[in-house]
């Protein structure tokens, strides 16, 4: 049985007049069960009142795009919460004390406990709405839940650590949370709730237009969840197989940043300058050559990759070169890392593999205010590279999406300054030489690796081609879009305006709370799920 001795309560858009009562009830309940606790209150319309005699309360006021408040509040609450046992209350009146106690008791046996509403002032409408929604859940997700949108939930964050980012808006965020938990095989239980929260304008929830709109959102959510899950599985499986065939003695470390045929990395190194004692995040570290190089230069390196086998290779390569780094398995879209922590975030060929919307937000979050993100990414315009990508389908994944110049406009909305520099235009003749003259099969050997391993042999030819590139870029700059790679430099700085889909926080009344920061560890239980 899982022990409940520490609790985090996340309150989102609770009525101002109810906040004082709920904080008092929570304090009495937690003293009764001898549990430490904290309360995180998220407000969209203003600052809620609270009981000044109770500690452990934090207030956050959010600026969010329409329909994005709940996903952002829940996501940030899951990240900021000090404890893994969490009670979530959204857009609701305060629940009865007995309901709170039952939700908490459910966490002793289950990973996610859902409230199931039994009554409603508009009973007939509510029953029709719930019946239709229940059928849709069974049709789209094969999920048997009676009331998926009940605003009262209790969950164990350690079990939901990989699903704390959301595609949905306010309408479907509860649906997405439960369906992702179901897909992960978590143990879910339903708790009957006698009291149902009031709807401020009940007719808005049952109009035909709203039903059709929610149905369309549900269809998009279904395909987006399936797409993300499929991409993560494919990327992990592909790179695990790649890692199994890697020979550590063949990995180039210093050559990656010093070879004449590595102009992108040399430029990135120039942008970063002296990295001694700097905190660097190597996102999508692969076999770890870049991570080991940075660590050898005196940086404090954190290496992330979605592939467990690649992380294992990175650790063994670090041991071989006698450097220390922190290598972890993690997704770019959902990084379990502190805010404002890194001086640099670096990635080589990463962003065109991931969900960029979520990855951009996470990169922005973990960077220090004066930090920079540097990414080397392929462009999509050159026909030579496009043909190569079609042929080399066994050494790359099917989910890749090379960059377009218009993608930089999205970054400019989030980061204070964005610049990019292109490489490898005339240099692509080396690829043609590999294929036509040297008969190197692109399905069996990675050309972008071979230009590094064969740098000494290719140096005379590449230097001449690089001079041609400089001349072309000076006289015909519009041809830059036909290059192979671009190096994107993003400076966090101070955003020009609150960007869409990105949390903008203002903490209020800092002296009004006391934060307990220790996070307990939880052990898995073998209790069967009710659902």
mmCIF file of N, CA and C in Angstrom, residues 400-463:
data_model
loop_
_atom_site.group_PDB
_atom_site.id
_atom_site.type_symbol
_atom_site.label_atom_id
_atom_site.label_comp_id
_atom_site.label_asym_id
_atom_site.label_seq_id
_atom_site.Cartn_x
_atom_site.Cartn_y
_atom_site.Cartn_z
ATOM 1 N N UNK A 400 11.104 12.420 -39.947
ATOM 2 C CA UNK A 400 11.894 13.648 -40.059
ATOM 3 C C UNK A 400 11.165 14.708 -40.892
ATOM 4 N N UNK A 401 11.327 15.958 -40.480
ATOM 5 C CA UNK A 401 10.704 17.081 -41.180
ATOM 6 C C UNK A 401 11.719 18.224 -41.242
ATOM 7 N N UNK A 402 12.514 18.305 -42.350
ATOM 8 C CA UNK A 402 13.534 19.357 -42.455
ATOM 9 C C UNK A 402 12.935 20.759 -42.364
ATOM 10 N N UNK A 403 13.775 21.708 -42.027
ATOM 11 C CA UNK A 403 13.339 23.082 -41.785
ATOM 12 C C UNK A 403 13.055 23.825 -43.086
ATOM 13 N N UNK A 404 12.119 24.782 -42.954
ATOM 14 C CA UNK A 404 11.866 25.787 -43.973
ATOM 15 C C UNK A 404 12.175 27.159 -43.371
ATOM 16 N N UNK A 405 12.456 28.111 -44.212
ATOM 17 C CA UNK A 405 12.791 29.437 -43.701
ATOM 18 C C UNK A 405 11.640 30.051 -42.908
ATOM 19 N N UNK A 406 10.419 29.705 -43.250
ATOM 20 C CA UNK A 406 9.288 30.277 -42.526
ATOM 21 C C UNK A 406 9.202 29.759 -41.092
ATOM 22 N N UNK A 407 9.877 28.620 -40.807
ATOM 23 C CA UNK A 407 9.883 28.104 -39.441
ATOM 24 C C UNK A 407 10.608 29.042 -38.480
ATOM 25 N N UNK A 408 11.498 29.873 -38.997
ATOM 26 C CA UNK A 408 12.222 30.800 -38.131
ATOM 27 C C UNK A 408 11.283 31.851 -37.546
ATOM 28 N N UNK A 409 10.178 32.151 -38.243
ATOM 29 C CA UNK A 409 9.231 33.158 -37.745
ATOM 30 C C UNK A 409 8.568 32.683 -36.449
ATOM 31 N N UNK A 410 8.357 31.370 -36.332
ATOM 32 C CA UNK A 410 7.783 30.826 -35.090
ATOM 33 C C UNK A 410 8.743 31.046 -33.936
ATOM 34 N N UNK A 411 10.031 30.810 -34.179
ATOM 35 C CA UNK A 411 11.033 31.007 -33.131
ATOM 36 C C UNK A 411 11.140 32.467 -32.727
ATOM 37 N N UNK A 412 10.960 33.375 -33.669
ATOM 38 C CA UNK A 412 11.081 34.801 -33.375
ATOM 39 C C UNK A 412 9.974 35.300 -32.459
ATOM 40 N N UNK A 413 8.856 34.577 -32.394
ATOM 41 C CA UNK A 413 7.789 34.944 -31.472
ATOM 42 C C UNK A 413 8.107 34.558 -30.038
ATOM 43 N N UNK A 414 9.018 33.608 -29.872
ATOM 44 C CA UNK A 414 9.322 33.073 -28.547
ATOM 45 C C UNK A 414 10.636 33.595 -27.994
ATOM 46 N N UNK A 415 11.664 33.642 -28.824
ATOM 47 C CA UNK A 415 12.987 34.070 -28.384
ATOM 48 C C UNK A 415 13.214 35.533 -28.750
ATOM 49 N N UNK A 416 14.022 36.211 -27.929
ATOM 50 C CA UNK A 416 14.264 37.643 -28.134
ATOM 51 C C UNK A 416 15.009 37.894 -29.438
ATOM 52 N N UNK A 417 15.993 37.046 -29.748
ATOM 53 C CA UNK A 417 16.778 37.207 -30.974
ATOM 54 C C UNK A 417 17.013 35.838 -31.601
ATOM 55 N N UNK A 418 16.817 35.762 -32.908
ATOM 56 C CA UNK A 418 17.018 34.524 -33.667
ATOM 57 C C UNK A 418 17.837 34.856 -34.911
ATOM 58 N N UNK A 419 18.908 34.127 -35.115
ATOM 59 C CA UNK A 419 19.716 34.289 -36.324
ATOM 60 C C UNK A 419 20.031 32.907 -36.885
ATOM 61 N N UNK A 420 20.390 32.855 -38.158
ATOM 62 C CA UNK A 420 20.739 31.571 -38.763
ATOM 63 C C UNK A 420 21.797 31.787 -39.838
ATOM 64 N N UNK A 421 22.635 30.776 -40.016
ATOM 65 C CA UNK A 421 23.715 30.834 -41.001
ATOM 66 C C UNK A 421 23.779 29.490 -41.712
ATOM 67 N N UNK A 422 23.870 29.523 -43.035
ATOM 68 C CA UNK A 422 23.774 28.305 -43.835
ATOM 69 C C UNK A 422 25.161 27.804 -44.267
ATOM 70 N N UNK A 423 25.240 26.475 -44.476
ATOM 71 C CA UNK A 423 26.487 25.817 -44.872
ATOM 72 C C UNK A 423 26.197 24.721 -45.907
ATOM 73 N N UNK A 424 27.209 24.376 -46.655
ATOM 74 C CA UNK A 424 27.177 23.259 -47.599
ATOM 75 C C UNK A 424 26.230 23.505 -48.780
ATOM 76 N N UNK A 425 26.661 24.354 -49.708
ATOM 77 C CA UNK A 425 25.953 24.488 -50.984
ATOM 78 C C UNK A 425 26.760 23.789 -52.079
ATOM 79 N N UNK A 426 27.857 24.398 -52.506
ATOM 80 C CA UNK A 426 28.737 23.718 -53.463
ATOM 81 C C UNK A 426 29.343 22.457 -52.853
ATOM 82 N N UNK A 427 29.460 22.438 -51.516
ATOM 83 C CA UNK A 427 30.027 21.276 -50.842
ATOM 84 C C UNK A 427 29.244 19.999 -51.050
ATOM 85 N N UNK A 428 28.001 20.122 -51.539
ATOM 86 C CA UNK A 428 27.212 18.922 -51.788
ATOM 87 C C UNK A 428 27.780 18.091 -52.947
ATOM 88 N N UNK A 429 28.702 18.652 -53.695
ATOM 89 C CA UNK A 429 29.382 17.864 -54.727
ATOM 90 C C UNK A 429 30.139 16.685 -54.121
ATOM 91 N N UNK A 430 30.519 16.800 -52.858
ATOM 92 C CA UNK A 430 31.168 15.669 -52.178
ATOM 93 C C UNK A 430 30.203 14.496 -52.065
ATOM 94 N N UNK A 431 28.932 14.782 -51.801
ATOM 95 C CA UNK A 431 27.933 13.714 -51.737
ATOM 96 C C UNK A 431 27.786 13.043 -53.106
ATOM 97 N N UNK A 432 27.755 13.867 -54.143
ATOM 98 C CA UNK A 432 27.644 13.309 -55.497
ATOM 99 C C UNK A 432 28.867 12.446 -55.813
ATOM 100 N N UNK A 433 30.040 12.886 -55.361
ATOM 101 C CA UNK A 433 31.251 12.086 -55.549
ATOM 102 C C UNK A 433 31.148 10.754 -54.821
ATOM 103 N N UNK A 434 30.673 10.774 -53.590
ATOM 104 C CA UNK A 434 30.488 9.526 -52.844
ATOM 105 C C UNK A 434 29.619 8.544 -53.628
ATOM 106 N N UNK A 435 28.523 9.065 -54.187
ATOM 107 C CA UNK A 435 27.532 8.191 -54.813
ATOM 108 C C UNK A 435 27.951 7.733 -56.199
ATOM 109 N N UNK A 436 28.442 8.644 -57.058
ATOM 110 C CA UNK A 436 28.713 8.307 -58.455
ATOM 111 C C UNK A 436 30.119 7.759 -58.681
ATOM 112 N N UNK A 437 31.111 8.336 -58.013
ATOM 113 C CA UNK A 437 32.491 7.932 -58.274
ATOM 114 C C UNK A 437 32.988 6.854 -57.327
ATOM 115 N N UNK A 438 32.699 7.011 -56.041
ATOM 116 C CA UNK A 438 33.207 6.047 -55.063
ATOM 117 C C UNK A 438 32.223 4.921 -54.780
ATOM 118 N N UNK A 439 31.037 5.011 -55.339
ATOM 119 C CA UNK A 439 30.034 3.956 -55.242
ATOM 120 C C UNK A 439 29.728 3.566 -53.783
ATOM 121 N N UNK A 440 29.612 4.552 -52.926
ATOM 122 C CA UNK A 440 29.274 4.307 -51.522
ATOM 123 C C UNK A 440 27.757 4.262 -51.386
ATOM 124 N N UNK A 441 27.251 3.184 -50.891
ATOM 125 C CA UNK A 441 25.808 2.983 -50.789
ATOM 126 C C UNK A 441 25.238 3.831 -49.650
ATOM 127 N N UNK A 442 24.384 4.819 -49.947
ATOM 128 C CA UNK A 442 23.835 5.671 -48.880
ATOM 129 C C UNK A 442 22.886 4.927 -47.950
ATOM 130 N N UNK A 443 22.430 3.727 -48.338
ATOM 131 C CA UNK A 443 21.575 2.943 -47.456
ATOM 132 C C UNK A 443 22.384 2.217 -46.381
ATOM 133 N N UNK A 444 23.695 2.120 -46.581
ATOM 134 C CA UNK A 444 24.527 1.385 -45.638
ATOM 135 C C UNK A 444 25.503 2.274 -44.875
ATOM 136 N N UNK A 445 25.816 3.438 -45.409
ATOM 137 C CA UNK A 445 26.770 4.326 -44.755
ATOM 138 C C UNK A 445 26.217 5.737 -44.732
ATOM 139 N N UNK A 446 26.375 6.368 -43.590
ATOM 140 C CA UNK A 446 25.841 7.710 -43.388
ATOM 141 C C UNK A 446 26.828 8.724 -43.924
ATOM 142 N N UNK A 447 26.425 9.466 -44.947
ATOM 143 C CA UNK A 447 27.330 10.425 -45.584
ATOM 144 C C UNK A 447 27.760 11.530 -44.620
ATOM 145 N N UNK A 448 26.842 11.952 -43.753
ATOM 146 C CA UNK A 448 27.180 13.051 -42.843
ATOM 147 C C UNK A 448 28.188 12.613 -41.777
ATOM 148 N N UNK A 449 28.323 11.316 -41.558
ATOM 149 C CA UNK A 449 29.376 10.804 -40.686
ATOM 150 C C UNK A 449 30.688 10.640 -41.464
ATOM 151 N N UNK A 450 30.567 10.235 -42.723
ATOM 152 C CA UNK A 450 31.764 9.949 -43.524
ATOM 153 C C UNK A 450 32.551 11.225 -43.830
ATOM 154 N N UNK A 451 31.881 12.373 -43.951
ATOM 155 C CA UNK A 451 32.622 13.603 -44.222
ATOM 156 C C UNK A 451 33.513 13.983 -43.032
ATOM 157 N N UNK A 452 33.201 13.461 -41.849
ATOM 158 C CA UNK A 452 34.046 13.706 -40.678
ATOM 159 C C UNK A 452 35.173 12.687 -40.602
ATOM 160 N N UNK A 453 34.832 11.426 -40.765
ATOM 161 C CA UNK A 453 35.866 10.384 -40.663
ATOM 162 C C UNK A 453 36.894 10.490 -41.785
ATOM 163 N N UNK A 454 36.483 10.977 -42.957
ATOM 164 C CA UNK A 454 37.405 11.114 -44.101
ATOM 165 C C UNK A 454 37.822 12.570 -44.315
ATOM 166 N N UNK A 455 37.825 13.370 -43.240
ATOM 167 C CA UNK A 455 38.089 14.807 -43.376
ATOM 168 C C UNK A 455 39.460 15.085 -43.981
ATOM 169 N N UNK A 456 40.493 14.342 -43.578
ATOM 170 C CA UNK A 456 41.853 14.591 -44.087
ATOM 171 C C UNK A 456 41.913 14.388 -45.597
ATOM 172 N N UNK A 457 41.255 13.333 -46.072
ATOM 173 C CA UNK A 457 41.271 13.038 -47.501
ATOM 174 C C UNK A 457 40.463 14.060 -48.303
ATOM 175 N N UNK A 458 39.376 14.550 -47.710
ATOM 176 C CA UNK A 458 38.478 15.456 -48.425
ATOM 177 C C UNK A 458 38.854 16.926 -48.268
ATOM 178 N N UNK A 459 39.807 17.233 -47.385
ATOM 179 C CA UNK A 459 40.122 18.625 -47.057
ATOM 180 C C UNK A 459 40.464 19.482 -48.272
ATOM 181 N N UNK A 460 41.364 19.059 -49.185
ATOM 182 C CA UNK A 460 41.688 19.920 -50.332
ATOM 183 C C UNK A 460 40.476 20.272 -51.187
ATOM 184 N N UNK A 461 39.628 19.258 -51.475
ATOM 185 C CA UNK A 461 38.432 19.514 -52.281
ATOM 186 C C UNK A 461 37.457 20.404 -51.528
ATOM 187 N N UNK A 462 37.259 20.146 -50.243
ATOM 188 C CA UNK A 462 36.267 20.912 -49.490
ATOM 189 C C UNK A 462 36.671 22.383 -49.386
ATOM 190 N N UNK A 463 37.953 22.663 -49.185
ATOM 191 C CA UNK A 463 38.394 24.056 -49.057
ATOM 192 C C UNK A 463 38.081 24.851 -50.322
#
